[in-house]
Coordinates of C-alpha atoms and ligand atoms in Angstrom, one line a residue:
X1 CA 0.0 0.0 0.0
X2 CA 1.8 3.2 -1.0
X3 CA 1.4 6.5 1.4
X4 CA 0.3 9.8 -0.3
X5 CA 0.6 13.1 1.4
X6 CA 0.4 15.5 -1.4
X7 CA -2.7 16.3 -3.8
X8 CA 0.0 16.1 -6.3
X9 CA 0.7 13.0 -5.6
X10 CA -2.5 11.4 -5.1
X11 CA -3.2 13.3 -8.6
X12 CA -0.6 11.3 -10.1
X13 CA -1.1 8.0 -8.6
X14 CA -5.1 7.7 -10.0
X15 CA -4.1 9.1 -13.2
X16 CA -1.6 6.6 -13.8
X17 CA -3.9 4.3 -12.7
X18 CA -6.8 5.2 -15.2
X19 CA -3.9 5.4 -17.7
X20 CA -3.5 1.7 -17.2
X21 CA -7.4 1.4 -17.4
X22 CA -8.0 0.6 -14.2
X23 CA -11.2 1.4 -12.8
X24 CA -10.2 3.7 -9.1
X25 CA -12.3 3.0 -5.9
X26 CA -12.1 6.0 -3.3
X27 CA -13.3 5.4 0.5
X28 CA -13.1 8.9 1.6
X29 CA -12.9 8.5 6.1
X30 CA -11.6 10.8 9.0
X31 CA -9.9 7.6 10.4
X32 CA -10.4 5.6 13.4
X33 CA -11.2 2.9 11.4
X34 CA -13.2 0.1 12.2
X35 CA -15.0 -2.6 10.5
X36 CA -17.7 -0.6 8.8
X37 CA -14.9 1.5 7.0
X38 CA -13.6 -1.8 6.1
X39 CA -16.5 -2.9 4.7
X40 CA -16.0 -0.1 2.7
X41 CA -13.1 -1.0 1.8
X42 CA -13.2 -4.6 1.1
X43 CA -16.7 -3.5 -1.2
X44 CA -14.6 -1.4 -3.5
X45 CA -11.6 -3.5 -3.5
X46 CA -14.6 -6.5 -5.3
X47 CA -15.5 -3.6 -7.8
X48 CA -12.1 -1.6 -8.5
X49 CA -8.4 -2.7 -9.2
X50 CA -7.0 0.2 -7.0
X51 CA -8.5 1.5 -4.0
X52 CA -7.6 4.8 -2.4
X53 CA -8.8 5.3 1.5
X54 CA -8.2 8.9 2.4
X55 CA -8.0 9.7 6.3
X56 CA -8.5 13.4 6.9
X57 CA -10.1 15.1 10.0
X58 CA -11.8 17.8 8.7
X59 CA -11.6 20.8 10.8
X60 CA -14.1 22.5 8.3
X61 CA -17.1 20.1 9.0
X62 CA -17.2 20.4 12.9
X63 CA -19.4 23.3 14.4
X64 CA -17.5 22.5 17.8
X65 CA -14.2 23.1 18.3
X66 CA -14.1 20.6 21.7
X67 CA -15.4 17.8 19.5
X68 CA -13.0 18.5 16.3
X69 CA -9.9 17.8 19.4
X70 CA -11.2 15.1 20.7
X71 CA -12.2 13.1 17.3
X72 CA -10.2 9.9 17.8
X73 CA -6.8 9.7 15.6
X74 CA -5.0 6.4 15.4
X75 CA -2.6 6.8 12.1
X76 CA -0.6 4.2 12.7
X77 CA -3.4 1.4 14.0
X78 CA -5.3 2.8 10.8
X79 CA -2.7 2.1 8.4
X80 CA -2.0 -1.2 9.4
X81 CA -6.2 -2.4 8.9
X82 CA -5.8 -1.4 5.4
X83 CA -3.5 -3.1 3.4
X84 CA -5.2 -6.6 4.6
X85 CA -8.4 -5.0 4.1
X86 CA -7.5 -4.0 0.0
X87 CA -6.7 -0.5 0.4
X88 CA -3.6 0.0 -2.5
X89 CA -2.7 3.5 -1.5
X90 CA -3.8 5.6 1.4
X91 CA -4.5 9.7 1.3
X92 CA -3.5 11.6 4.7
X93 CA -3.0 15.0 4.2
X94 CA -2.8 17.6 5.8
X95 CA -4.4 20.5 7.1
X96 CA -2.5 22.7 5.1
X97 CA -2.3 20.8 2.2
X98 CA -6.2 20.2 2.0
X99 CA -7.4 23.9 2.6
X100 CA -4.0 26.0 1.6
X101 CA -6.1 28.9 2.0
X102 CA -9.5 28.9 4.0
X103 CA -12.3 28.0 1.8
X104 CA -15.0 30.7 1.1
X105 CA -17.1 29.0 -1.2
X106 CA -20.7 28.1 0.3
X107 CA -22.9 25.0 -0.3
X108 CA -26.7 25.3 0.3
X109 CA -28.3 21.8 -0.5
X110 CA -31.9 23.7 0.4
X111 CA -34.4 21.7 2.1
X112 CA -32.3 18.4 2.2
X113 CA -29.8 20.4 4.6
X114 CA -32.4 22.1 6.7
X115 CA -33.0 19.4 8.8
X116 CA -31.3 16.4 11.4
X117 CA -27.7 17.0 11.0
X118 CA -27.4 19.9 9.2
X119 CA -30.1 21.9 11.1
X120 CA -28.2 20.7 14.9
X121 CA -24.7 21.4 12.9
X122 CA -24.8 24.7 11.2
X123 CA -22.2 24.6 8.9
X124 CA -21.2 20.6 8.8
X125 CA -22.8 20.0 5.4
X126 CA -20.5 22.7 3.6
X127 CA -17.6 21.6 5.3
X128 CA -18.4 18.0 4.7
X129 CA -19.4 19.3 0.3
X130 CA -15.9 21.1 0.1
X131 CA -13.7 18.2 1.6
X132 CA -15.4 15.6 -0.4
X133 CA -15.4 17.6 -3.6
X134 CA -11.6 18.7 -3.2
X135 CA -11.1 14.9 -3.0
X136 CA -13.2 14.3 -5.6
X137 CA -11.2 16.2 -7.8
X138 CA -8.1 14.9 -6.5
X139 CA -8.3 11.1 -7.1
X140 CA -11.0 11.3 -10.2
X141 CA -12.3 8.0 -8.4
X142 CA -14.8 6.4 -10.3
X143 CA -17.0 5.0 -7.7
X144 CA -16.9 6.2 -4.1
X145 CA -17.9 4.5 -1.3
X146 CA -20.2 6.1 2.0
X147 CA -21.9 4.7 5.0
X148 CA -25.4 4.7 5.4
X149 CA -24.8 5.2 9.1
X150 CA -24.4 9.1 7.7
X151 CA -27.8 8.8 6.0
X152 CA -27.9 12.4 4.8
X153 CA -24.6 12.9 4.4
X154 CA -25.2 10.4 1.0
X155 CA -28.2 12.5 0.0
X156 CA -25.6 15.7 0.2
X157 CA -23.4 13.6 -1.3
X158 CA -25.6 12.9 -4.1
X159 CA -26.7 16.0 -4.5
X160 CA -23.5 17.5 -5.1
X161 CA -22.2 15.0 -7.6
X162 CA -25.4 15.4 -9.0
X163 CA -25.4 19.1 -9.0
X164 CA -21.7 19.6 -10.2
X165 CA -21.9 16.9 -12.5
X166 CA -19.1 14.6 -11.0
X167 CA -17.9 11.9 -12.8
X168 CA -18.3 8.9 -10.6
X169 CA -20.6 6.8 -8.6
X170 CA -21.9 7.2 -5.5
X171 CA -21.7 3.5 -3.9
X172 CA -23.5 3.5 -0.3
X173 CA -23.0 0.6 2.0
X174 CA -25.2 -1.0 4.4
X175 CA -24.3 0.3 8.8
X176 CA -22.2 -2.1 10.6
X177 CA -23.6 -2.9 14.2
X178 CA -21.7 -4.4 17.2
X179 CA -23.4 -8.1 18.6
X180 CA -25.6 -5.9 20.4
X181 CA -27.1 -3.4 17.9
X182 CA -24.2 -0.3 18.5
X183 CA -23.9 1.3 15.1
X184 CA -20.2 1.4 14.7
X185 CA -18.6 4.8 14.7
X186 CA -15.0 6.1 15.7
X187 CA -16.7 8.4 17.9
X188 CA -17.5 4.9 19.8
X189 CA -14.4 4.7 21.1
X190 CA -14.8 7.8 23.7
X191 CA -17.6 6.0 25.6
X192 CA -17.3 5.0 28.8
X193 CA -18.5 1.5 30.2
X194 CA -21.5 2.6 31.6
X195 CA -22.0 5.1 28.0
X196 CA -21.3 2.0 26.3
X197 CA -24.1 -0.6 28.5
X198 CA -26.7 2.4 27.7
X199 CA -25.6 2.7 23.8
X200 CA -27.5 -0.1 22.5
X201 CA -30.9 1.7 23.4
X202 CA -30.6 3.7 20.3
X203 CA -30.7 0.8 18.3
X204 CA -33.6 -0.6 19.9
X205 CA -35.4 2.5 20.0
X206 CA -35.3 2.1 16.5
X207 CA -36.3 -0.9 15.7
X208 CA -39.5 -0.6 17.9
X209 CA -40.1 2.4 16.2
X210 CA -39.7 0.6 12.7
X211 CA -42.3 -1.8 13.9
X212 CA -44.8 1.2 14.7
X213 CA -44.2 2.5 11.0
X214 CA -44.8 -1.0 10.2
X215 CA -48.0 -1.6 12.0
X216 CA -49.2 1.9 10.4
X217 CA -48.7 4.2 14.0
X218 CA -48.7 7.9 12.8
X219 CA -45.3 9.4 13.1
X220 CA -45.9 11.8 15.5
X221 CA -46.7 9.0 17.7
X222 CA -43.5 7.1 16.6
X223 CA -41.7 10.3 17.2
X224 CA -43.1 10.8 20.8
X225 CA -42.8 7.2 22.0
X226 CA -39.1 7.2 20.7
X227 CA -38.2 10.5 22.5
X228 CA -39.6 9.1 25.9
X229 CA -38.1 6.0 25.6
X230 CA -35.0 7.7 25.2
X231 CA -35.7 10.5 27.7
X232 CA -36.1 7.4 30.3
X233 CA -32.1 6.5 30.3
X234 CA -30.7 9.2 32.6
X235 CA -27.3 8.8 30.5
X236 CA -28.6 9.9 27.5
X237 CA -29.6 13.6 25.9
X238 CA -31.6 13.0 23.0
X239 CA -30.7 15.4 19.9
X240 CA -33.6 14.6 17.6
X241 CA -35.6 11.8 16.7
X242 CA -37.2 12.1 13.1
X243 CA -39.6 10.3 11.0
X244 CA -39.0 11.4 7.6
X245 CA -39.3 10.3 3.9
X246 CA -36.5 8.5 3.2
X247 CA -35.2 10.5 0.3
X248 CA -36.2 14.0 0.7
X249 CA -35.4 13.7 4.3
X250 CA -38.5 15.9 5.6
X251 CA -40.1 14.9 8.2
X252 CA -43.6 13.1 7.5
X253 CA -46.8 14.0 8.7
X254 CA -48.5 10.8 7.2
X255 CA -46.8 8.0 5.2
X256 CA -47.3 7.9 1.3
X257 CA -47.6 5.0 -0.5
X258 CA -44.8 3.6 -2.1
X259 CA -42.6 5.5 -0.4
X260 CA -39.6 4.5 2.2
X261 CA -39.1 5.9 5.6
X262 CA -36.2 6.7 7.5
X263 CA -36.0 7.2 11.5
X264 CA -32.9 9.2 12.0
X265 CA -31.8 10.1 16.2
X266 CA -28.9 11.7 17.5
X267 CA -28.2 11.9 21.2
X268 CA -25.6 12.4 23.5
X269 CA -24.0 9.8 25.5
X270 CA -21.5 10.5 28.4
X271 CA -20.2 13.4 26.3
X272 CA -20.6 11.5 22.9
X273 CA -23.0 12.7 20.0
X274 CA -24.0 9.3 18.3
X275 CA -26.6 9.2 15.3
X276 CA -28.4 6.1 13.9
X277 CA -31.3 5.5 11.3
X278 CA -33.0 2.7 10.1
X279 CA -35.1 2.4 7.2
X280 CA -38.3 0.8 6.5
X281 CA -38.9 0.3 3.0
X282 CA -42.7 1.0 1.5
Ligands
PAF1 O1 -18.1 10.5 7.0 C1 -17.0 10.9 7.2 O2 -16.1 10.3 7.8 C2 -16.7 12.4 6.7 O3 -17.8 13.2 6.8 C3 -16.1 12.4 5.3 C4 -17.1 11.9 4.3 C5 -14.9 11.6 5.2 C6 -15.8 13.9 4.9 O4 -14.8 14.4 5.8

């Protein structure tokens, strides 16, 4: 696996590989890698003969400054996962290489940015749309590879490849729980033992909650039951809990036939801010 550190270089190495016709896989992360980046990993090394993994902790995309420090960074645990994983060259910049002057250009992805994530974090969608599109235009990948942990992040992320007319496909892979229904997520890592015993509750919450959709419960009642149950665990401070249309992401008032549903939560957990969604197709 070779080491890039320069745009320049990671320029060179995809263009030499779409030279040689190979098709370029790109799993764009912020490190602290665990099995569902490798997922993401292993999923573009079936579909693409090289497969760049860029590890960058983008100061741009956190609205708080506490959080950006503490985001876990393991370089050298990282770099070892990937090579056994299929990673052929890995991206880690840095800071100054990324953003050699501060970016000014602004991102408004209109309604599908107005709510869960990018309503509780003004400002993370554009920093998360200039990263990704600065890396975008790095590598050239053809496919990239997201998490549907980050459910609306892969709507922005659509959106903007959709919107600047980006060469490459947008390749989202299924969330990868722990045995006990814990999305995975670096941020994991920071959670106490007792953070960690209350963490699989947001899983549960929303698989009881997918039952409700299921059985035809309004969401506002979906909503409500999910926010108490929550409310109940004196660990946790619950974000938001939404019941929204899958893929415009606004919240529903009733469900329309034929159409999926996603329940989206964030809360906070001993200090952590976890999200989770599960979605219940039509
Ligand atoms: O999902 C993440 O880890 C980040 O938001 C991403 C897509 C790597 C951009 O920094």
């Amino acid at each position: 696996m070779q080491i890039l550190t320069t745009a320049a270089g990671l320029q060179a190495y995809t263009e030499q590989a779409r030279r040689a016709g190979h098709r370029v896989g790109l799993v764009p992360t912020m490190g602290a890698l665990h099995a569902g980046h490798l997922q993401l990993v292993q999923a573009a090394r079936a579909e693409c003969n090289e497969v760049v993994t860029t590890i960058f902790v983008n100061p741009t995309q956190f609205n708080n400054a506490e959080d950006f420090r503490l985001y876990p960074r393991v370089p050298e645990a990282d770099a070892e996962l990937l090579g056994p994983a299929g990673c052929t060259a890995l991206f880690v910049p840095s800071v100054e290489e990324i953003y050699p002057q501060p970016a000014v250009l602004r991102f408004d992805f209109g309604a599908l940015e107005r709510v869960m994530e990018g309503a509780h974090r003004p400002g993370h969608f554009n920093g998360v749309a200039t990263v990704v599109s600065k890396i975008f235009h790095m590598a050239r990948p053809h496919r990239a590879y997201f998490g549907q942990k980050d459910w609306q992040q892969v709507a922005i992320i659509r959106q903007l490849v959709a919107d600047l007319s980006f060469d490459l496909e947008i390749v989202a892979c299924p969330t990868i729980r722990e045995a006990d229904g814990l999305a995975m997520s670096s941020r994991n890592r920071r959670l106490d033992a007792a953070a960690r015993a209350a963490a699989p509750l947001l899983y549960q919450v929303l698989v009881a909650a997918a039952a409700q959709v299921r059985q035809g419960v309004s969401p506002a009642q979906v909503q409500a039951e999910a926010e108490a149950t929550l409310a109940r665990e004196p660990l946790l401070t619950p974000e938001y809990v939404e019941v929204a249309d899958a893929q415009t992401l606004q919240p529903l008032v009733e469900y329309q036939p034929g159409r999926a549903v996603v329940l989206c939560l964030a809360a906070h957990l001993g200090g952590v801010r976890l999200i989770d969604n599960v979605v219940v197709d039509a």
